[in-house]
Every structure is written in structure tokens, then in C-alpha cells.
Short mmCIF file of C-alpha atoms and ligand atoms in Angstrom, two decimals:
data_model
loop_
_atom_site.label_atom_id
_atom_site.label_comp_id
_atom_site.label_asym_id
_atom_site.label_seq_id
_atom_site.Cartn_x
_atom_site.Cartn_y
_atom_site.Cartn_z
CA UNK A 29 10.92 0.58 -12.44
CA UNK A 30 8.81 3.41 -12.98
CA UNK A 31 8.35 6.65 -15.51
CA UNK A 32 7.64 9.31 -13.09
CA UNK A 33 8.75 11.81 -16.06
CA UNK A 34 7.02 10.25 -18.95
CA UNK A 35 3.37 10.73 -17.03
CA UNK A 36 4.87 14.01 -15.80
CA UNK A 37 4.63 14.94 -19.68
CA UNK A 38 0.73 14.52 -19.96
CA UNK A 39 -0.29 16.31 -16.80
CA UNK A 40 2.89 19.46 -17.02
CA UNK A 41 0.51 21.89 -18.33
CA UNK A 42 -2.07 21.43 -14.84
CA UNK A 43 0.89 20.61 -12.70
CA UNK A 44 3.25 23.75 -13.55
CA UNK A 45 -0.01 25.87 -13.28
CA UNK A 46 -1.12 24.60 -10.23
CA UNK A 47 2.37 24.71 -8.50
CA UNK A 48 2.78 28.12 -10.17
CA UNK A 49 -0.86 29.29 -8.51
CA UNK A 50 0.17 28.14 -5.15
CA UNK A 51 3.48 29.82 -4.68
CA UNK A 52 2.08 33.28 -6.68
CA UNK A 53 -0.96 32.83 -3.40
CA UNK A 54 1.44 31.70 -1.14
CA UNK A 55 -1.05 29.12 0.19
CA UNK A 56 1.44 26.72 1.15
CA UNK A 57 -0.05 25.03 4.01
CA UNK A 58 -4.11 23.56 3.82
CA UNK A 59 -4.29 25.88 0.66
CA UNK A 60 -7.34 25.35 -1.44
CA UNK A 61 -5.50 22.58 -3.50
CA UNK A 62 -5.70 20.17 -0.62
CA UNK A 63 -9.84 20.58 0.69
CA UNK A 64 -10.29 20.30 -3.22
CA UNK A 65 -8.31 16.53 -3.22
CA UNK A 66 -9.90 15.73 0.03
CA UNK A 67 -13.19 16.00 -1.55
CA UNK A 68 -12.31 14.51 -5.13
CA UNK A 69 -11.13 11.25 -3.05
CA UNK A 70 -14.28 11.57 -0.74
CA UNK A 71 -16.08 11.31 -4.23
CA UNK A 72 -13.75 8.84 -5.89
CA UNK A 73 -13.89 6.10 -2.52
CA UNK A 74 -17.19 6.43 -1.72
CA UNK A 75 -16.52 7.34 1.57
CA UNK A 76 -17.60 9.43 3.91
CA UNK A 77 -14.60 11.05 5.56
CA UNK A 78 -10.95 11.33 4.33
CA UNK A 79 -7.90 13.32 6.47
CA UNK A 80 -4.93 13.99 4.39
CA UNK A 81 -1.55 14.11 5.99
CA UNK A 82 2.12 13.95 5.47
CA UNK A 83 2.95 10.77 4.92
CA UNK A 84 1.25 6.82 4.89
CA UNK A 85 3.13 5.60 7.89
CA UNK A 86 1.90 8.84 9.96
CA UNK A 87 -1.92 7.53 8.28
CA UNK A 88 -1.48 4.55 10.26
CA UNK A 89 -0.18 5.96 13.30
CA UNK A 90 -3.06 8.45 13.87
CA UNK A 91 -5.09 5.65 12.88
CA UNK A 92 -3.72 3.90 15.49
CA UNK A 93 -3.52 6.82 17.83
CA UNK A 94 -6.97 7.94 17.16
CA UNK A 95 -8.39 4.26 18.02
CA UNK A 96 -7.17 4.57 21.63
CA UNK A 97 -4.67 1.66 21.03
CA UNK A 98 -2.61 1.45 24.36
CA UNK A 99 0.61 -0.06 25.24
CA UNK A 100 0.30 -3.82 25.63
CA UNK A 101 -2.48 -4.08 23.12
CA UNK A 102 -1.49 -6.36 20.60
CA UNK A 103 -2.07 -5.65 16.34
CA UNK A 104 -1.99 -8.74 13.97
CA UNK A 105 -0.55 -7.74 10.81
CA UNK A 106 1.46 -9.61 8.13
CA UNK A 107 4.97 -10.83 8.50
CA UNK A 108 5.43 -10.23 4.16
CA UNK A 109 5.22 -6.09 4.23
CA UNK A 110 6.68 -2.96 3.85
CA UNK A 111 8.47 -2.13 7.28
CA UNK A 112 5.95 0.78 7.35
CA UNK A 113 2.93 -1.39 8.99
CA UNK A 114 4.64 -3.07 12.18
CA UNK A 115 6.83 -0.03 12.15
CA UNK A 116 4.20 2.29 13.78
CA UNK A 117 2.63 -1.03 15.95
CA UNK A 118 6.17 -1.14 17.69
CA UNK A 119 6.63 2.88 17.80
CA UNK A 120 3.64 3.59 20.04
CA UNK A 121 4.32 0.49 22.24
CA UNK A 122 1.67 -1.82 20.58
CA UNK A 123 2.57 -5.72 20.42
CA UNK A 124 2.98 -6.10 16.88
CA UNK A 125 1.80 -9.87 16.06
CA UNK A 126 2.97 -10.71 12.63
CA UNK A 127 1.34 -13.86 10.96
CA UNK A 128 2.33 -15.57 7.81
CA UNK A 129 0.76 -15.14 4.39
CA UNK A 130 -0.75 -16.31 1.31
CA UNK A 131 1.16 -17.92 -1.18
CA UNK A 132 0.04 -17.19 -4.21
CA UNK A 133 -1.92 -13.53 -2.80
CA UNK A 134 0.77 -12.46 -0.96
CA UNK A 135 -2.00 -10.92 1.38
CA UNK A 136 -2.34 -12.05 5.06
CA UNK A 137 -3.24 -15.64 5.66
CA UNK A 138 -6.82 -15.20 7.44
CA UNK A 139 -6.88 -18.18 9.22
CA UNK A 140 -2.95 -17.43 10.45
CA UNK A 141 -5.21 -14.64 11.82
CA UNK A 142 -7.73 -16.52 13.40
CA UNK A 143 -5.24 -18.85 15.62
CA UNK A 144 -3.34 -15.84 17.47
CA UNK A 145 -6.07 -13.87 18.57
CA UNK A 146 -5.82 -13.42 22.14
CA UNK A 147 -7.59 -11.35 24.77
CA UNK A 148 -5.21 -8.87 24.77
CA UNK A 149 -5.83 -8.38 20.68
CA UNK A 150 -7.38 -5.36 19.88
CA UNK A 151 -6.72 -4.58 15.96
CA UNK A 152 -6.03 -5.86 12.74
CA UNK A 153 -4.03 -4.50 9.90
CA UNK A 154 -4.31 -6.19 6.53
CA UNK A 155 -1.55 -4.92 3.83
CA UNK A 156 -3.04 -5.45 0.57
CA UNK A 157 -0.18 -5.85 -1.11
CA UNK A 158 1.54 -5.47 -4.46
CA UNK A 159 -1.83 -3.46 -5.10
CA UNK A 160 -4.91 -6.52 -4.31
CA UNK A 161 -7.22 -6.61 -1.57
CA UNK A 162 -6.09 -9.43 1.13
CA UNK A 163 -9.54 -11.48 2.15
CA UNK A 164 -11.90 -8.50 3.58
CA UNK A 165 -14.78 -10.72 3.82
CA UNK A 166 -13.41 -13.03 6.06
CA UNK A 167 -11.19 -10.79 8.42
CA UNK A 168 -14.55 -8.52 8.60
CA UNK A 169 -16.42 -11.43 10.13
CA UNK A 170 -12.92 -12.17 12.04
CA UNK A 171 -13.10 -8.59 13.79
CA UNK A 172 -16.78 -8.93 13.89
CA UNK A 173 -16.68 -12.01 16.12
CA UNK A 174 -13.79 -11.02 18.18
CA UNK A 175 -14.70 -6.86 18.93
CA UNK A 176 -10.94 -5.96 16.77
CA UNK A 177 -10.41 -2.73 14.71
CA UNK A 178 -9.38 -3.30 10.98
CA UNK A 179 -6.96 -0.60 10.23
CA UNK A 180 -6.48 -1.15 6.47
CA UNK A 181 -2.83 -0.41 4.91
CA UNK A 182 -3.87 0.50 1.61
CA UNK A 183 -0.29 1.73 0.71
CA UNK A 184 -0.12 0.01 -2.91
CA UNK A 185 -3.59 -0.78 -3.56
CA UNK A 186 -5.71 2.93 -4.14
CA UNK A 187 -8.15 2.17 -6.82
CA UNK A 188 -8.72 -1.45 -6.44
CA UNK A 189 -12.58 -3.04 -5.82
CA UNK A 190 -13.24 -5.26 -3.46
CA UNK A 191 -16.71 -7.69 -4.31
CA UNK A 192 -18.29 -9.64 -1.40
CA UNK A 193 -20.14 -12.27 -1.96
CA UNK A 194 -23.37 -10.66 -1.78
CA UNK A 195 -22.12 -8.70 -5.14
CA UNK A 196 -21.63 -5.42 -3.01
CA UNK A 197 -18.56 -3.67 -3.49
CA UNK A 198 -16.37 -1.50 -2.14
CA UNK A 199 -13.03 0.69 -2.81
CA UNK A 200 -10.19 -0.69 -1.04
CA UNK A 201 -9.40 1.00 2.41
CA UNK A 202 -13.54 2.15 2.65
CA UNK A 203 -14.26 -1.57 4.29
CA UNK A 204 -12.59 -1.37 7.63
CA UNK A 205 -12.48 0.77 10.99
CA UNK A 206 -10.17 2.79 8.75
CA UNK A 207 -8.57 2.71 5.81
CA UNK A 208 -4.52 4.14 5.48
CA UNK A 209 -2.84 5.02 2.31
CA UNK A 210 0.18 6.63 1.06
CA UNK A 211 1.04 9.10 -1.76
CA UNK A 212 4.99 7.72 -2.16
CA UNK A 213 6.04 9.15 -5.45
CA UNK A 214 6.29 5.88 -7.30
CA UNK A 215 2.30 4.87 -5.58
CA UNK A 216 -0.48 4.40 -8.12
CA UNK A 217 -1.45 7.66 -6.47
CA UNK A 218 1.76 9.21 -6.32
CA UNK A 219 2.99 12.94 -5.44
CA UNK A 220 5.96 14.68 -5.97
CA UNK A 221 7.11 14.42 -2.43
CA UNK A 222 5.59 12.59 0.74
CA UNK A 223 1.68 12.68 1.24
CA UNK A 224 -0.66 10.67 2.26
CA UNK A 225 -4.31 10.05 3.62
CA UNK A 226 -7.08 8.45 6.50
CA UNK A 227 -10.19 7.47 5.04
CA UNK A 228 -13.24 6.67 7.51
CA UNK A 229 -16.80 6.88 7.63
CA UNK A 230 -17.51 6.89 11.17
CA UNK A 231 -17.64 10.56 12.01
CA UNK A 232 -16.62 10.63 15.32
CA UNK A 233 -13.07 8.85 14.55
CA UNK A 234 -13.00 11.27 11.48
CA UNK A 235 -13.27 13.93 14.32
CA UNK A 236 -10.29 12.42 16.59
CA UNK A 237 -8.26 11.96 13.25
CA UNK A 238 -8.73 15.35 11.88
CA UNK A 239 -7.45 16.54 15.86
CA UNK A 240 -4.68 14.08 16.21
CA UNK A 241 -2.97 15.00 12.53
CA UNK A 242 -3.37 18.84 13.56
CA UNK A 243 -1.24 18.72 17.20
CA UNK A 244 -4.59 17.31 18.72
CA UNK A 245 -6.12 20.40 18.42
CA UNK A 246 -9.53 20.56 18.60
CA UNK A 247 -9.85 25.02 17.76
CA UNK A 248 -7.23 27.22 16.59
CA UNK A 249 -5.03 26.94 19.71
CA UNK A 250 -7.03 24.51 22.09
CA UNK A 251 -5.35 20.84 22.51
CA UNK A 252 -7.67 18.30 23.82
CA UNK A 253 -5.27 15.52 23.11
CA UNK A 254 -1.42 14.84 22.35
CA UNK A 255 -1.30 14.81 18.90
CA UNK A 256 1.21 15.21 15.56
CA UNK A 257 1.79 17.50 13.37
CA UNK A 258 0.84 15.65 10.17
CA UNK A 259 -0.01 17.94 7.22
CA UNK A 260 -0.20 17.48 3.47
CA UNK A 261 1.45 20.38 1.29
CA UNK A 262 -0.47 22.22 -1.13
CA UNK A 263 1.39 21.64 -3.94
CA UNK A 264 1.36 18.13 -3.24
CA UNK A 265 -2.30 18.32 -3.42
CA UNK A 266 -1.66 19.96 -6.71
CA UNK A 267 -0.12 17.06 -8.33
CA UNK A 268 -2.68 14.52 -6.67
CA UNK A 269 -5.51 16.25 -8.15
CA UNK A 270 -4.51 16.30 -11.47
CA UNK A 271 -3.44 12.82 -11.27
CA UNK A 272 -6.36 11.68 -9.26
CA UNK A 273 -8.80 12.44 -12.39
CA UNK A 274 -6.64 9.62 -13.95
CA UNK A 275 -6.38 6.78 -11.30
CA UNK A 276 -8.36 4.42 -13.35
CA UNK A 277 -6.80 5.01 -16.54
CA UNK A 278 -3.76 4.46 -14.11
CA UNK A 279 -4.77 0.99 -13.28
CA UNK A 280 -5.90 0.22 -16.37
CA UNK A 281 -2.49 1.05 -17.62
CA UNK A 282 -1.10 -0.77 -15.20
CA UNK A 283 -3.09 -3.88 -15.67
CA UNK A 284 -2.47 -3.94 -19.51
CA UNK A 285 1.00 -4.49 -18.74
CA UNK A 286 0.41 -7.13 -16.55
CA UNK A 287 -1.85 -9.23 -18.68
CA UNK A 288 0.94 -8.46 -21.18
CA UNK A 289 3.74 -10.02 -18.90
CA UNK A 290 1.08 -12.74 -17.79
CA UNK A 291 1.05 -13.72 -21.30
CA UNK A 292 4.65 -14.01 -22.05
CA UNK A 293 5.58 -15.41 -19.18
CA UNK A 294 2.68 -17.72 -18.88
CA UNK A 295 4.26 -22.03 -19.22
CA UNK A 296 7.48 -21.35 -17.71
CA UNK A 297 8.35 -24.13 -15.33
CA UNK A 298 10.51 -21.60 -13.31
CA UNK A 299 8.20 -18.55 -13.26
CA UNK A 300 5.04 -18.65 -11.11
CA UNK A 301 3.46 -14.94 -12.28
CA UNK A 302 1.22 -12.95 -9.57
CA UNK A 303 -1.81 -14.70 -9.30
CA UNK A 304 -5.06 -12.79 -9.02
CA UNK A 305 -7.93 -12.87 -5.80
CA UNK A 306 -10.80 -13.81 -7.35
CA UNK A 307 -12.85 -10.93 -4.94
CA UNK A 308 -10.22 -8.39 -5.44
CA UNK A 309 -9.64 -6.09 -9.00
CA UNK A 310 -5.54 -5.52 -8.81
CA UNK A 311 -4.18 -2.41 -9.62
CA UNK A 312 -0.29 -3.86 -10.00
CA UNK A 313 1.62 -1.38 -7.53
CA UNK A 314 4.12 -4.19 -8.61
CA UNK A 315 4.09 -6.77 -10.64
CA UNK A 316 5.75 -9.83 -8.31
CA UNK A 317 7.28 -13.22 -9.97
CA UNK A 318 7.52 -16.04 -8.07
CA UNK A 319 11.45 -17.62 -9.33
CA UNK A 320 11.99 -21.36 -9.16
CA UNK A 321 15.34 -22.75 -8.92
CA UNK A 322 17.07 -19.70 -10.81
CA UNK A 323 19.86 -17.71 -9.42
CA UNK A 324 17.58 -13.95 -8.38
CA UNK A 325 21.23 -12.55 -7.73
CA UNK A 326 22.67 -13.12 -11.10
CA UNK A 327 19.67 -12.80 -12.83
CA UNK A 328 19.26 -9.64 -11.37
CA UNK A 329 22.83 -8.66 -12.56
CA UNK A 330 22.33 -9.87 -15.86
CA UNK A 331 18.91 -7.93 -16.23
CA UNK A 332 20.80 -4.95 -15.08
CA UNK A 333 23.40 -5.13 -17.96
CA UNK A 334 20.56 -5.02 -20.32
CA UNK A 335 19.17 -2.49 -18.78
CA UNK A 336 16.49 -3.96 -17.46
CA UNK A 337 15.98 -2.50 -13.24
CA UNK A 338 14.48 -5.49 -11.01
CA UNK A 339 13.06 -4.93 -7.70
CA UNK A 340 12.98 -7.39 -4.37
CA UNK A 341 9.66 -6.60 -2.41
CA UNK A 342 10.82 -7.85 0.24
CA UNK A 343 14.50 -9.24 1.01
CA UNK A 344 13.83 -10.22 4.64
CA UNK A 345 10.70 -11.44 7.10
CA UNK A 346 10.00 -8.52 9.40
CA UNK A 347 10.49 -11.09 11.97
CA UNK A 348 14.38 -11.64 10.97
CA UNK A 349 14.68 -8.15 11.47
CA UNK A 350 16.74 -6.41 13.97
CA UNK A 351 13.91 -3.96 15.01
CA UNK A 352 11.73 -6.59 15.59
CA UNK A 353 13.61 -9.26 17.61
CA UNK A 354 11.01 -10.54 19.74
CA UNK A 355 10.75 -13.88 21.90
CA UNK A 356 7.14 -14.32 20.09
CA UNK A 357 8.99 -15.45 16.54
CA UNK A 358 12.16 -16.93 15.21
CA UNK A 359 13.26 -17.89 11.72
CA UNK A 360 11.52 -20.54 10.61
CA UNK A 361 7.97 -19.90 12.17
CA UNK A 362 6.42 -18.36 8.71
CA UNK A 363 7.64 -20.23 6.19
CA UNK A 364 5.15 -18.74 3.27
CA UNK A 365 6.90 -15.38 3.94
CA UNK A 366 10.54 -16.53 4.36
CA UNK A 367 10.06 -18.76 0.98
CA UNK A 368 8.60 -15.50 -0.56
CA UNK A 369 11.50 -13.30 0.81
CA UNK A 370 13.91 -15.85 -0.89
CA UNK A 371 12.10 -16.14 -4.38
CA UNK A 372 10.55 -13.15 -5.74
CA UNK A 373 11.29 -10.60 -7.72
CA UNK A 374 9.37 -7.58 -9.46
CA UNK A 375 9.46 -6.42 -12.39
CA UNK A 376 9.22 -2.59 -14.09
CA UNK A 377 5.45 -1.53 -13.58
CA UNK A 378 3.83 1.86 -14.46
CA UNK A 379 1.72 3.42 -16.63
CA UNK A 380 4.22 4.04 -19.94
CA UNK A 381 4.89 0.95 -20.32
CA UNK A 382 4.50 0.53 -24.05
CA UNK A 383 4.75 -2.93 -26.28
CA UNK A 384 8.26 -2.61 -26.96
CA UNK A 385 9.33 -2.18 -23.82
CA UNK A 386 7.54 -4.69 -22.52
CA UNK A 387 8.54 -7.03 -25.41
CA UNK A 388 12.13 -5.93 -24.59
CA UNK A 389 11.92 -6.99 -21.42
CA UNK A 390 10.41 -10.30 -21.21
CA UNK A 391 12.34 -11.83 -24.25
CA UNK A 392 15.27 -10.88 -21.96
CA UNK A 393 14.30 -12.50 -19.28
CA UNK A 394 12.89 -15.41 -21.36
CA UNK A 395 16.94 -15.86 -22.76
CA UNK A 396 18.68 -15.39 -19.35
CA UNK A 397 16.32 -18.15 -17.22
C1 PLP B 418 2.59 -1.59 1.94
C2 PLP B 418 3.10 0.24 2.92
N1 PLP B 418 2.95 0.55 4.31
C3 PLP B 418 2.54 1.69 4.85
C4 PLP B 418 3.73 2.48 3.67
C5 PLP B 418 4.63 4.00 4.05
O1 PLP B 418 3.81 4.96 3.22
P1 PLP B 418 5.35 6.93 3.04
O2 PLP B 418 6.25 5.83 2.62
O3 PLP B 418 4.32 7.51 2.80
O4 PLP B 418 5.19 6.35 4.97
C6 PLP B 418 4.31 1.96 2.32
C7 PLP B 418 5.20 3.03 1.72
O5 PLP B 418 6.37 3.78 1.95
C8 PLP B 418 3.60 0.52 2.35
O6 PLP B 418 4.33 0.33 1.00
#
């Protein structure tokens, strides 16, 4: 699905030298590369504060802790997402309130958010799924009206640009109260292990985020609140520094591959290609088709026989997962999510796809459907 080796070959000299330097100087934790990355990402995103941390799941957890969310508070998020989003809500004793998603963009259904707000609602977590932003303009309006925090899960959409109706643009993750991202290796900006970051323009919140990610420590050995140990390794920061310089190029390569797929797979009654939202650029973390009247399992097998991987993101809706069993929701409650879980299929999507490979994938797919 990805070609991390091919991508590495192009930045090998910088990454290898940087990692060797970390070993030579033994600056394994909080070394200069971490600070450099933090500053470069702030500049790239146009955000005042980036707090690097150990992974995207921690980023979400630390954000919810820093906002002071308490057991019993309700947090609204999408039923069609990776488990991490809802997992941290549950872990902190908060109540995950799942809502359905839009059938075209796969992003959270804003009308469903409004229908699910109660006096206990404290936050909305839009997930910019597969690489394009949720409807942030409406979400921010709703949040202002109801005095709610907005925690953007931008694990899959780093670098995407959102355009408001007045023409203002902002990077995904910098619009809400706080943005949380992941640098898992296969992410659009991925390191060679685990990594994550939290972004905010709020000075006070930034201090709390930093403190919580460092054991609740304000100054060395003074612990003001309960925190966690969540740091970005210096070696991972070396990789991220090398890749951040190419992030827009990487997004362009992904978009070019998506354009190829769109064209080759257009006008096929059995396939729905991804819909691009009007207000967001798409950084194509995934290229996800919706199949119509196709035996998905059989198609995956046949593609695999021809050396073409294809993945199902995600096969089981969150509300049908044992971990999220609740009286609040049951099978049948989120028809769009349930339909998507049965019909989505993601094709290989990465920065190293060349025309021959794309031709091979689409020619075989069309033969098999
Ligand atoms: C939407 C979403 N949220 C959160 C995460 C969690 O990130 P991590 O794996 O770095 O903990 C991921 C990715 O894994 C994700 O895709």
C-alpha cells in the first residue's frame, strides 16, 4: 500500500547523517532535531505552538486532559474512523457520542453533531478522514454557539488546506481549539517508528499541553498536575525534518496518483471514486473507492493474486466494536457508516507510484470487476 523504502532512498544521505549525529552526540531525548522540527512545523502550519509527543493517540489524550475534560463529559465524534479517536475518549472516562458521516466525503455529518448536543457535551472531535478536512466552518459555528472545544484529529490530513467562505485559508489542525496528528510511518508525514504532535494557537493551552506531555512537570522535578510521558525521539525528529521539506511535493505526488485513478476509473457503474470536497484540498492519505454490486472479498483476493494490495479502512464501525458497546447506539443507527464499512476499498497510495504501476493497478481492477 505504501513504498517507504523508495521514498527513503531519496532522502537517505540526510537521514543517515542525522541519525549518526544523534548517536555520536547521544542526544537521544529532546535533542536539537526535536526543537528544529517543532519550529519548522510551526512555520509550515502557520500555528503558534507545536508540542511534539510520542504518537497520535497520545496527542488526542493529552489534548483532552489539557482541556480539563472530566468523566461524564460527552465528546462527539465520527462513527467511521480509526479506533484511536474514540479510544482515548473512553480511556479518560468521557462519554463517546458517535455520529454518522457524510456518504461522499467520509467526514463527520455536521447536522448529526447538532442533533446530538446535550448539556453534557463539551467537545467535538472532527476527523479529517483519508486526507481532506471535515466541514470546519460549520463545526466552528456550532462550537461557538454551544461553547464547545474542537479537537481536530488531523492524523490523516497533515498539510491539507481549508478555505472558509470568506476566502481565508488555514492548515488542517490549526482551526479548532487544538489539532492532534500522528507521524506513524505510513502517514503522509511519517517517521521511522512512532511519533505525534499537538498544535494550538492558545498560549495557556500550549503550556498545559507541554506540561502534561512531560509528567505534569512545570519546572524540573516540580509536578503540578498528573501527566504522561510522551516525547518525540530525536532520531524520529531527524526523519521528520528531512521529510517536512518535501511534504508539499509528497502531497502533489499523491494527488497526481489520485488524478490518474479518477480518470482511469471514471464512469464505472460499479465504482464510486472519492469525492473531493469544495472547501479543502485533498492530501490523499488514502484513495478509497466505494464498490457497488461487487464481491469485495473475492476482488481483494484476485487483486492480491496479481500482486496488487487493497485494504479495507475500516471493516467494522466503532459502534459495533465490543470495546464501544453502549446502550446509546446499536447496529442500524449509523446507516452511512455501516454501508461504507461494507463497500469501501482503498488502493495503493503513496509518493512513489509511477505511471506503469498505476496503469497495471487500474487495468487489472477494471478486468476483474
Ligand atoms: C484518524 C486517526 N487518529 C488517530 C490515530 C493514532 O495515531 P498513532 O497510531 O500515531 O497513535 C491514527 C493513526 O494511526 C488515525 O488514523
